[in-house]
Amino acid sequence: DHNKHRYKREIFSLKDGEQIALDYSNNDVADDAPLVVIVPGLMSSVYDQYINSFLDTAERNGYRWVLINYRGV
């Protein structure tokens, strides 16, 4: 597995038939902790090294995170 971060994925179906997914942190950070929204490049995902660096930093500093996965997931 290329990803050490625990997350849950929610998939939304759009009116045009495409899909978009949101990956939410599923870690030991408090539910009321600040939320960081990560908007990566079109082909990036939770498995990319630079994304994992953001996730590491967010979790280490007590933040929750959500990662937007663009259409076609």
Short mmCIF file of N, CA, C and O in Angstrom, two decimals:
data_model
loop_
_atom_site.label_atom_id
_atom_site.label_comp_id
_atom_site.label_asym_id
_atom_site.label_seq_id
_atom_site.Cartn_x
_atom_site.Cartn_y
_atom_site.Cartn_z
N ASP A 1 0.85 -1.18 0.00
CA ASP A 1 0.00 0.00 0.00
C ASP A 1 0.89 1.24 0.00
O ASP A 1 1.79 1.37 0.80
N HIS A 2 0.61 2.16 -0.89
CA HIS A 2 1.41 3.38 -1.03
C HIS A 2 0.97 4.48 -0.07
O HIS A 2 1.61 5.50 0.01
N ASN A 3 -0.12 4.26 0.63
CA ASN A 3 -0.66 5.32 1.47
C ASN A 3 -0.76 4.86 2.91
O ASN A 3 -1.44 3.90 3.21
N LYS A 4 -0.12 5.58 3.81
CA LYS A 4 -0.16 5.24 5.22
C LYS A 4 -1.29 5.94 5.96
O LYS A 4 -1.51 5.68 7.12
N HIS A 5 -1.99 6.83 5.29
CA HIS A 5 -3.04 7.61 5.92
C HIS A 5 -4.38 6.88 5.86
O HIS A 5 -4.76 6.35 4.84
N ARG A 6 -5.09 6.91 7.00
CA ARG A 6 -6.43 6.33 7.04
C ARG A 6 -7.41 7.40 6.58
O ARG A 6 -7.34 8.55 7.01
N TYR A 7 -8.32 7.00 5.71
CA TYR A 7 -9.31 7.94 5.22
C TYR A 7 -10.58 7.20 4.84
O TYR A 7 -10.58 5.98 4.67
N LYS A 8 -11.66 7.95 4.73
CA LYS A 8 -12.90 7.40 4.21
C LYS A 8 -13.25 8.19 2.96
O LYS A 8 -12.98 9.39 2.88
N ARG A 9 -13.82 7.51 1.98
CA ARG A 9 -14.13 8.13 0.70
C ARG A 9 -15.64 8.24 0.54
O ARG A 9 -16.37 7.30 0.79
N GLU A 10 -16.06 9.42 0.11
CA GLU A 10 -17.46 9.64 -0.21
C GLU A 10 -17.53 10.04 -1.69
O GLU A 10 -16.84 10.97 -2.12
N ILE A 11 -18.34 9.32 -2.45
CA ILE A 11 -18.46 9.56 -3.89
C ILE A 11 -19.80 10.22 -4.18
O ILE A 11 -20.83 9.78 -3.68
N PHE A 12 -19.74 11.27 -4.97
CA PHE A 12 -20.94 12.01 -5.36
C PHE A 12 -21.15 11.84 -6.85
O PHE A 12 -20.23 12.05 -7.65
N SER A 13 -22.36 11.49 -7.24
CA SER A 13 -22.73 11.42 -8.65
C SER A 13 -23.28 12.78 -9.06
O SER A 13 -24.16 13.33 -8.39
N LEU A 14 -22.75 13.29 -10.16
CA LEU A 14 -23.15 14.59 -10.65
C LEU A 14 -24.26 14.46 -11.70
O LEU A 14 -24.45 13.39 -12.28
N LYS A 15 -24.95 15.54 -11.96
CA LYS A 15 -26.07 15.52 -12.90
C LYS A 15 -25.66 15.09 -14.30
O LYS A 15 -26.45 14.53 -15.03
N ASP A 16 -24.40 15.35 -14.68
CA ASP A 16 -23.95 15.00 -16.02
C ASP A 16 -23.47 13.55 -16.12
O ASP A 16 -22.93 13.13 -17.14
N GLY A 17 -23.64 12.77 -15.04
CA GLY A 17 -23.26 11.36 -15.05
C GLY A 17 -21.85 11.09 -14.55
O GLY A 17 -21.48 9.94 -14.35
N GLU A 18 -21.05 12.12 -14.36
CA GLU A 18 -19.69 11.96 -13.85
C GLU A 18 -19.73 11.82 -12.33
O GLU A 18 -20.78 11.98 -11.70
N GLN A 19 -18.58 11.52 -11.75
CA GLN A 19 -18.47 11.40 -10.31
C GLN A 19 -17.31 12.22 -9.79
O GLN A 19 -16.35 12.48 -10.51
N ILE A 20 -17.42 12.62 -8.54
CA ILE A 20 -16.34 13.28 -7.82
C ILE A 20 -16.26 12.62 -6.45
O ILE A 20 -17.28 12.19 -5.91
N ALA A 21 -15.06 12.48 -5.91
CA ALA A 21 -14.91 11.83 -4.61
C ALA A 21 -14.19 12.76 -3.65
O ALA A 21 -13.30 13.52 -4.04
N LEU A 22 -14.58 12.68 -2.39
CA LEU A 22 -13.90 13.39 -1.31
C LEU A 22 -13.33 12.35 -0.36
O LEU A 22 -14.05 11.46 0.09
N ASP A 23 -12.03 12.45 -0.09
CA ASP A 23 -11.37 11.58 0.87
C ASP A 23 -11.20 12.37 2.16
O ASP A 23 -10.55 13.42 2.17
N TYR A 24 -11.80 11.87 3.24
CA TYR A 24 -11.76 12.53 4.54
C TYR A 24 -10.79 11.82 5.46
O TYR A 24 -10.77 10.59 5.51
N SER A 25 -10.03 12.58 6.23
CA SER A 25 -9.13 11.97 7.21
C SER A 25 -9.94 11.12 8.18
O SER A 25 -11.04 11.49 8.58
N ASN A 26 -9.39 9.99 8.51
CA ASN A 26 -10.02 9.07 9.47
C ASN A 26 -8.93 8.69 10.46
O ASN A 26 -8.43 7.58 10.46
N ASN A 27 -8.53 9.67 11.26
CA ASN A 27 -7.42 9.47 12.19
C ASN A 27 -7.83 9.89 13.59
O ASN A 27 -9.00 10.07 13.86
N ASP A 28 -6.88 10.03 14.46
CA ASP A 28 -7.17 10.32 15.86
C ASP A 28 -7.30 11.81 16.17
O ASP A 28 -7.30 12.19 17.33
N VAL A 29 -7.42 12.64 15.15
CA VAL A 29 -7.56 14.08 15.36
C VAL A 29 -9.00 14.36 15.80
O VAL A 29 -9.94 13.72 15.32
N ALA A 30 -9.18 15.31 16.70
CA ALA A 30 -10.51 15.65 17.22
C ALA A 30 -11.48 16.06 16.11
O ALA A 30 -11.09 16.69 15.13
N ASP A 31 -12.74 15.69 16.28
CA ASP A 31 -13.77 16.01 15.28
C ASP A 31 -13.97 17.51 15.09
O ASP A 31 -14.42 17.93 14.02
N ASP A 32 -13.63 18.30 16.10
CA ASP A 32 -13.80 19.74 15.97
C ASP A 32 -12.49 20.46 15.64
O ASP A 32 -12.42 21.68 15.68
N ALA A 33 -11.47 19.69 15.26
CA ALA A 33 -10.20 20.29 14.85
C ALA A 33 -10.38 21.05 13.54
O ALA A 33 -11.29 20.75 12.76
N PRO A 34 -9.52 22.03 13.27
CA PRO A 34 -9.61 22.75 11.99
C PRO A 34 -9.49 21.78 10.82
O PRO A 34 -8.83 20.74 10.91
N LEU A 35 -10.13 22.14 9.72
CA LEU A 35 -10.17 21.30 8.52
C LEU A 35 -9.35 21.95 7.41
O LEU A 35 -9.55 23.12 7.09
N VAL A 36 -8.43 21.19 6.84
CA VAL A 36 -7.64 21.64 5.69
C VAL A 36 -8.24 20.99 4.45
O VAL A 36 -8.42 19.76 4.40
N VAL A 37 -8.57 21.80 3.44
CA VAL A 37 -9.10 21.30 2.18
C VAL A 37 -7.95 21.28 1.18
O VAL A 37 -7.34 22.32 0.92
N ILE A 38 -7.66 20.10 0.64
CA ILE A 38 -6.55 19.95 -0.30
C ILE A 38 -7.13 19.79 -1.70
O ILE A 38 -7.93 18.89 -1.95
N VAL A 39 -6.72 20.69 -2.58
CA VAL A 39 -7.19 20.70 -3.96
C VAL A 39 -5.98 20.41 -4.85
O VAL A 39 -5.25 21.33 -5.23
N PRO A 40 -5.74 19.14 -5.17
CA PRO A 40 -4.55 18.77 -5.92
C PRO A 40 -4.72 19.00 -7.43
O PRO A 40 -5.80 19.38 -7.88
N GLY A 41 -3.66 18.74 -8.16
CA GLY A 41 -3.72 18.79 -9.61
C GLY A 41 -4.68 17.72 -10.14
O GLY A 41 -5.07 16.80 -9.42
N LEU A 42 -5.06 17.83 -11.39
CA LEU A 42 -6.06 16.95 -11.97
C LEU A 42 -5.75 15.47 -11.84
O LEU A 42 -6.64 14.66 -11.65
N MET A 43 -4.51 15.07 -11.97
CA MET A 43 -4.17 13.64 -11.96
C MET A 43 -3.61 13.17 -10.62
O MET A 43 -3.18 12.05 -10.50
N SER A 44 -3.65 14.01 -9.60
CA SER A 44 -3.10 13.65 -8.30
C SER A 44 -4.14 12.95 -7.45
O SER A 44 -5.34 13.09 -7.67
N SER A 45 -3.65 12.21 -6.45
CA SER A 45 -4.55 11.48 -5.56
C SER A 45 -3.89 11.33 -4.19
O SER A 45 -2.76 11.77 -3.98
N VAL A 46 -4.58 10.63 -3.30
CA VAL A 46 -4.09 10.39 -1.95
C VAL A 46 -2.82 9.53 -1.97
O VAL A 46 -2.12 9.46 -0.97
N TYR A 47 -2.48 8.95 -3.09
CA TYR A 47 -1.30 8.09 -3.20
C TYR A 47 -0.03 8.83 -3.62
O TYR A 47 1.04 8.26 -3.59
N ASP A 48 -0.14 10.09 -4.02
CA ASP A 48 1.03 10.84 -4.48
C ASP A 48 1.86 11.33 -3.31
O ASP A 48 1.34 11.73 -2.27
N GLN A 49 3.19 11.32 -3.50
CA GLN A 49 4.11 11.69 -2.43
C GLN A 49 3.89 13.11 -1.93
O GLN A 49 3.88 13.35 -0.72
N TYR A 50 3.70 14.05 -2.83
CA TYR A 50 3.54 15.43 -2.36
C TYR A 50 2.23 15.61 -1.60
O TYR A 50 2.17 16.39 -0.65
N ILE A 51 1.20 14.87 -1.96
CA ILE A 51 -0.05 14.92 -1.21
C ILE A 51 0.17 14.33 0.18
O ILE A 51 -0.28 14.88 1.19
N ASN A 52 0.88 13.20 0.25
CA ASN A 52 1.16 12.58 1.54
C ASN A 52 1.96 13.50 2.45
O ASN A 52 1.78 13.49 3.66
N SER A 53 2.83 14.33 1.89
CA SER A 53 3.57 15.32 2.69
C SER A 53 2.61 16.32 3.32
O SER A 53 2.75 16.68 4.49
N PHE A 54 1.61 16.79 2.54
CA PHE A 54 0.59 17.68 3.09
C PHE A 54 -0.18 16.99 4.22
O PHE A 54 -0.44 17.58 5.26
N LEU A 55 -0.57 15.74 3.97
CA LEU A 55 -1.35 15.01 4.97
C LEU A 55 -0.55 14.80 6.25
O LEU A 55 -1.08 14.94 7.35
N ASP A 56 0.74 14.45 6.10
CA ASP A 56 1.62 14.29 7.27
C ASP A 56 1.64 15.56 8.11
O ASP A 56 1.49 15.53 9.33
N THR A 57 1.85 16.68 7.44
CA THR A 57 1.95 17.97 8.13
C THR A 57 0.63 18.32 8.82
O THR A 57 0.63 18.76 9.98
N ALA A 58 -0.48 18.12 8.12
CA ALA A 58 -1.79 18.42 8.71
C ALA A 58 -2.02 17.58 9.96
O ALA A 58 -2.38 18.12 11.02
N GLU A 59 -1.80 16.28 9.86
CA GLU A 59 -2.05 15.40 11.00
C GLU A 59 -1.10 15.68 12.17
O GLU A 59 -1.52 15.70 13.32
N ARG A 60 0.15 15.93 11.86
CA ARG A 60 1.14 16.22 12.90
C ARG A 60 0.78 17.49 13.68
O ARG A 60 1.08 17.62 14.86
N ASN A 61 0.09 18.41 13.01
CA ASN A 61 -0.28 19.68 13.65
C ASN A 61 -1.72 19.71 14.15
O ASN A 61 -2.24 20.76 14.52
N GLY A 62 -2.37 18.53 14.17
CA GLY A 62 -3.70 18.43 14.76
C GLY A 62 -4.86 18.84 13.88
O GLY A 62 -5.94 19.15 14.37
N TYR A 63 -4.65 18.84 12.56
CA TYR A 63 -5.71 19.21 11.64
C TYR A 63 -6.36 17.97 11.03
O TYR A 63 -5.72 16.94 10.81
N ARG A 64 -7.65 18.10 10.74
CA ARG A 64 -8.33 17.12 9.89
C ARG A 64 -8.09 17.56 8.45
O ARG A 64 -7.69 18.69 8.20
N TRP A 65 -8.34 16.68 7.50
CA TRP A 65 -8.15 17.07 6.10
C TRP A 65 -9.21 16.41 5.22
O TRP A 65 -9.80 15.39 5.58
N VAL A 66 -9.47 17.03 4.10
CA VAL A 66 -10.30 16.45 3.05
C VAL A 66 -9.59 16.72 1.73
O VAL A 66 -9.06 17.80 1.49
N LEU A 67 -9.52 15.69 0.91
CA LEU A 67 -8.85 15.76 -0.38
C LEU A 67 -9.88 15.62 -1.48
O LEU A 67 -10.67 14.67 -1.47
N ILE A 68 -9.91 16.54 -2.41
CA ILE A 68 -10.85 16.49 -3.52
C ILE A 68 -10.25 15.67 -4.66
O ILE A 68 -9.14 15.94 -5.10
N ASN A 69 -10.99 14.65 -5.09
CA ASN A 69 -10.61 13.85 -6.25
C ASN A 69 -11.55 14.23 -7.38
O ASN A 69 -12.77 14.10 -7.26
N TYR A 70 -10.97 14.69 -8.46
CA TYR A 70 -11.79 15.22 -9.55
C TYR A 70 -12.57 14.14 -10.27
O TYR A 70 -12.46 12.94 -9.99
N ARG A 71 -13.31 14.55 -11.24
CA ARG A 71 -14.19 13.69 -12.03
C ARG A 71 -13.48 12.46 -12.58
O ARG A 71 -12.29 12.47 -12.82
N GLY A 72 -14.27 11.43 -12.77
CA GLY A 72 -13.76 10.22 -13.37
C GLY A 72 -13.09 9.28 -12.38
O GLY A 72 -12.27 8.47 -12.75
N VAL A 73 -13.45 9.38 -11.11
CA VAL A 73 -12.85 8.51 -10.09
C VAL A 73 -13.38 7.10 -10.19
O VAL A 73 -14.41 6.85 -10.72
#
